Structure formats: structure tokens, C-alpha cells
Amino acid sequence: MHTAVMSGVEMSEAARDADFSAYMAARQAALLRTAFLLTGDLAAAEDLVQSAFAKLYLSWDKVQNRESLDGYVRRIMINENNSLWRRAWKRSEVTTAVMPDRPVTDEYDEGRVAAVWELVRSLPRKQRAVIVLRYYEHLSEAEIAHTLGVSTGTVKSQASRALAALRERVPDALISGEEER
């Protein structure tokens, strides 16, 4: 029986791969939900997450602060989504799949939540990114500004514009349904 002995470099690569795999397994579902909210399409969201993980893997050794990995991956996803949007990639097929499962902590009426997120998906991409990061990822204005690479003033103005647009677009059925509760 022959036993393989790993060199220090191979052990380092194996440890790196194990760390990356553990991070990916732990965060993939949550990042997929965020990507879905950014893209509005499950297939595009899966591609976006896969692309973000590929870019993260290439720079895994360069990431000094493991505490801020989620912010780094979100930034990659937003940049990739913006690049795809700018190229005006035409999809010949639109999936009708439902949004991936939400975290257990969300306890809202499914119909209303779906209707609200449909409205959010109709926002311009920058406003949509701010709303997703603020109300879905629960990031502060400073964290959103850091993730998007903009000032907190820009985050505030984009959020204000997005919320004003959503208020104008909210169907009366959603508003009157809240009064019944």
C-alpha cells in the first residue's frame, strides 16, 4: 500500500479549497436569493452567483478580512449584474420559476411579498440594488455605500427615489389589505 504525502504547497491549496468550499456551502442559498432579487430571473441569478464565486475563488488568497466576504461577494454580484445589463444581453427565454426559499425569519403574507418584490424588480437597477441590500440584506446605509462604492448621500437619495416610486406603484389592494389586519 502506497501512501501519498502532500507537500506544504499542496496542503496549503487543500486548506484554501476547503475554506472556500465551506464558505460557498454556507452562503450559496442566501446569495442566490439576493441575486434573484437583483436579476428577477432564477437562471440569471444562478449564473450571477456562480460567476461571483468564480471571481472570489481567484482572489481568495488576497482577501485579508474574512469578516467582510459577504460584502465583497455582493459587490461582485452587483458589478456583474450591471455589466450584463449594460451589454443589454437579450434572453430568448424567461423562466417562470418561483423565488428560492426565504430565510425562516421572514413571516409575511406570500402574496403580498411576491407583489412587492415584483414592484421592486421594476425599479432602475441602482435603486433596486439599494432596496435589496437595505430591506432584504438588512445592511446599514454605510454598509450599502461601501458595497456599492458610492457615498451615503447617494444611497439615501437612491433609496428615497426608489421608495417614492414604489409608493406610486403600490396597488390599492396591498394598502387596503394592511388596514384589515
Short mmCIF file of C-alpha atoms in Angstrom, two decimals:
data_model
loop_
_atom_site.label_atom_id
_atom_site.label_comp_id
_atom_site.label_asym_id
_atom_site.label_seq_id
_atom_site.Cartn_x
_atom_site.Cartn_y
_atom_site.Cartn_z
CA MET A 1 0.00 0.00 0.00
CA HIS A 2 1.40 3.34 -1.06
CA THR A 3 0.54 6.48 0.90
CA ALA A 4 0.74 9.84 -0.78
CA VAL A 5 2.49 12.54 1.15
CA MET A 6 1.39 16.08 0.39
CA SER A 7 3.89 18.88 0.11
CA GLY A 8 3.39 22.13 2.02
CA VAL A 9 2.08 23.81 -1.14
CA GLU A 10 -0.44 21.02 -1.77
CA MET A 11 -1.60 21.17 1.88
CA SER A 12 -1.94 24.94 1.61
CA GLU A 13 -4.00 24.58 -1.57
CA ALA A 14 -6.13 21.88 0.04
CA ALA A 15 -6.75 24.08 3.09
CA ARG A 16 -7.62 27.03 0.84
CA ASP A 17 -10.02 24.90 -1.18
CA ALA A 18 -11.61 23.54 2.00
CA ASP A 19 -12.08 27.09 3.37
CA PHE A 20 -13.57 28.28 0.10
CA SER A 21 -15.88 25.25 -0.18
CA ALA A 22 -17.11 25.76 3.38
CA TYR A 23 -17.85 29.44 2.72
CA MET A 24 -19.58 28.64 -0.55
CA ALA A 25 -21.75 25.92 1.01
CA ALA A 26 -22.73 28.16 3.92
CA ARG A 27 -23.59 31.27 1.87
CA GLN A 28 -24.78 29.98 -1.51
CA ALA A 29 -28.53 29.90 -0.72
CA ALA A 30 -28.60 33.40 0.79
CA LEU A 31 -26.54 34.85 -2.05
CA LEU A 32 -28.80 33.14 -4.58
CA ARG A 33 -31.83 34.84 -3.03
CA THR A 34 -30.06 38.21 -3.22
CA ALA A 35 -29.05 37.55 -6.82
CA PHE A 36 -32.63 36.60 -7.68
CA LEU A 37 -33.89 39.87 -6.27
CA LEU A 38 -31.29 41.74 -8.32
CA THR A 39 -31.99 39.90 -11.59
CA GLY A 40 -35.63 38.82 -11.32
CA ASP A 41 -34.76 35.53 -13.01
CA LEU A 42 -33.67 32.31 -11.32
CA ALA A 43 -31.39 31.15 -14.14
CA ALA A 44 -29.70 34.56 -14.32
CA ALA A 45 -29.37 34.57 -10.51
CA GLU A 46 -27.69 31.16 -10.56
CA ASP A 47 -25.28 32.37 -13.25
CA LEU A 48 -24.59 35.53 -11.26
CA VAL A 49 -23.77 33.60 -8.08
CA GLN A 50 -21.61 31.13 -9.99
CA SER A 51 -19.70 33.98 -11.63
CA ALA A 52 -19.26 35.73 -8.28
CA PHE A 53 -17.93 32.56 -6.66
CA ALA A 54 -15.52 32.02 -9.57
CA LYS A 55 -14.15 35.55 -9.17
CA LEU A 56 -13.96 35.14 -5.40
CA TYR A 57 -12.04 31.88 -5.77
CA LEU A 58 -9.46 33.56 -7.98
CA SER A 59 -8.85 36.23 -5.35
CA TRP A 60 -9.44 34.07 -2.25
CA ASP A 61 -5.82 34.33 -1.08
CA LYS A 62 -5.87 38.13 -1.48
CA VAL A 63 -8.91 38.66 0.76
CA GLN A 64 -7.43 39.78 4.06
CA ASN A 65 -10.58 40.36 6.06
CA ARG A 66 -12.71 37.21 6.05
CA GLU A 67 -15.35 39.10 8.06
CA SER A 68 -16.27 41.18 5.01
CA LEU A 69 -16.56 38.34 2.48
CA ASP A 70 -20.32 38.75 2.07
CA GLY A 71 -19.92 42.42 1.20
CA TYR A 72 -17.16 41.58 -1.25
CA VAL A 73 -19.29 38.89 -2.95
CA ARG A 74 -22.34 41.21 -3.06
CA ARG A 75 -20.19 43.84 -4.74
CA ILE A 76 -19.01 41.30 -7.31
CA MET A 77 -22.64 40.30 -7.97
CA ILE A 78 -23.79 43.90 -8.37
CA ASN A 79 -20.89 44.71 -10.71
CA GLU A 80 -21.55 41.58 -12.78
CA ASN A 81 -25.27 42.30 -12.92
CA ASN A 82 -24.57 45.88 -14.04
CA SER A 83 -22.18 44.62 -16.71
CA LEU A 84 -24.78 42.23 -18.04
CA TRP A 85 -27.38 44.98 -18.01
CA ARG A 86 -25.07 47.40 -19.82
CA ARG A 87 -24.41 44.86 -22.55
CA ALA A 88 -28.18 44.56 -22.97
CA TRP A 89 -27.97 40.81 -23.02
CA LYS A 90 -31.15 39.53 -24.68
CA ARG A 91 -32.69 36.45 -23.14
CA SER A 92 -34.74 34.41 -25.54
CA GLU A 93 -36.44 32.55 -22.75
CA VAL A 94 -37.83 33.85 -19.47
CA THR A 95 -38.26 31.32 -16.71
CA THR A 96 -41.41 31.30 -14.65
CA ALA A 97 -39.82 29.60 -11.66
CA VAL A 98 -40.70 30.91 -8.24
CA MET A 99 -38.26 32.71 -6.00
CA PRO A 100 -36.00 30.42 -3.94
CA ASP A 101 -36.98 29.76 -0.32
CA ARG A 102 -36.59 32.71 2.01
CA PRO A 103 -34.98 32.59 5.44
CA VAL A 104 -37.18 31.14 8.16
CA THR A 105 -37.28 34.53 9.92
CA ASP A 106 -39.48 36.02 7.19
CA GLU A 107 -43.11 35.76 8.32
CA TYR A 108 -45.09 37.70 5.73
CA ASP A 109 -48.07 37.04 3.54
CA GLU A 110 -46.67 35.26 0.47
CA GLY A 111 -48.96 37.03 -2.00
CA ARG A 112 -48.11 40.48 -0.73
CA VAL A 113 -44.41 39.79 -0.54
CA ALA A 114 -44.38 38.48 -4.13
CA ALA A 115 -46.30 41.54 -5.31
CA VAL A 116 -43.94 43.93 -3.53
CA TRP A 117 -40.81 42.23 -4.90
CA GLU A 118 -42.35 42.33 -8.37
CA LEU A 119 -42.59 46.10 -7.95
CA VAL A 120 -39.01 46.24 -6.68
CA ARG A 121 -37.82 44.36 -9.77
CA SER A 122 -39.38 47.11 -11.91
CA LEU A 123 -37.10 49.76 -10.36
CA PRO A 124 -33.97 51.00 -12.14
CA ARG A 125 -31.01 48.74 -11.32
CA LYS A 126 -29.23 51.15 -8.93
CA GLN A 127 -32.38 51.82 -6.93
CA ARG A 128 -33.19 48.10 -6.92
CA ALA A 129 -29.70 47.29 -5.58
CA VAL A 130 -30.11 49.78 -2.72
CA ILE A 131 -33.56 48.45 -1.81
CA VAL A 132 -32.43 44.80 -1.92
CA LEU A 133 -29.37 45.49 0.22
CA ARG A 134 -31.32 47.63 2.71
CA TYR A 135 -34.55 45.72 3.15
CA TYR A 136 -33.54 42.18 2.26
CA GLU A 137 -29.92 42.00 3.39
CA HIS A 138 -30.63 44.46 6.26
CA LEU A 139 -27.45 46.46 5.64
CA SER A 140 -26.95 49.96 7.03
CA GLU A 141 -26.59 52.96 4.73
CA ALA A 142 -22.84 52.96 5.38
CA GLU A 143 -22.55 49.25 4.53
CA ILE A 144 -24.57 49.75 1.34
CA ALA A 145 -22.40 52.72 0.36
CA HIS A 146 -19.26 50.63 0.92
CA THR A 147 -20.69 47.68 -1.02
CA LEU A 148 -21.76 49.84 -3.97
CA GLY A 149 -18.72 52.11 -3.88
CA VAL A 150 -20.80 55.27 -3.53
CA SER A 151 -21.38 57.90 -0.84
CA THR A 152 -24.01 57.50 1.86
CA GLY A 153 -25.75 60.54 0.34
CA THR A 154 -26.13 58.62 -2.92
CA VAL A 155 -27.54 55.65 -1.02
CA LYS A 156 -30.04 57.92 0.73
CA SER A 157 -31.14 59.62 -2.48
CA GLN A 158 -31.45 56.32 -4.39
CA ALA A 159 -33.46 54.83 -1.52
CA SER A 160 -35.68 57.92 -1.35
CA ARG A 161 -36.37 57.84 -5.08
CA ALA A 162 -36.99 54.10 -5.03
CA LEU A 163 -39.42 54.32 -2.11
CA ALA A 164 -41.26 57.23 -3.76
CA ALA A 165 -41.59 55.21 -6.97
CA LEU A 166 -42.80 52.18 -5.02
CA ARG A 167 -45.39 54.29 -3.17
CA GLU A 168 -46.76 55.50 -6.51
CA ARG A 169 -46.91 51.97 -7.90
CA VAL A 170 -48.33 50.09 -4.91
CA PRO A 171 -51.76 48.77 -5.86
CA ASP A 172 -54.66 49.83 -3.66
CA ALA A 173 -55.27 46.15 -2.84
CA LEU A 174 -51.96 45.94 -0.99
CA ILE A 175 -52.65 49.09 1.01
CA SER A 176 -56.26 48.23 1.87
CA GLY A 177 -55.19 44.69 2.85
CA GLU A 178 -52.92 46.13 5.51
CA GLU A 179 -55.82 48.02 7.11
CA GLU A 180 -57.75 44.76 7.56
CA ARG A 181 -55.10 43.29 9.85
#
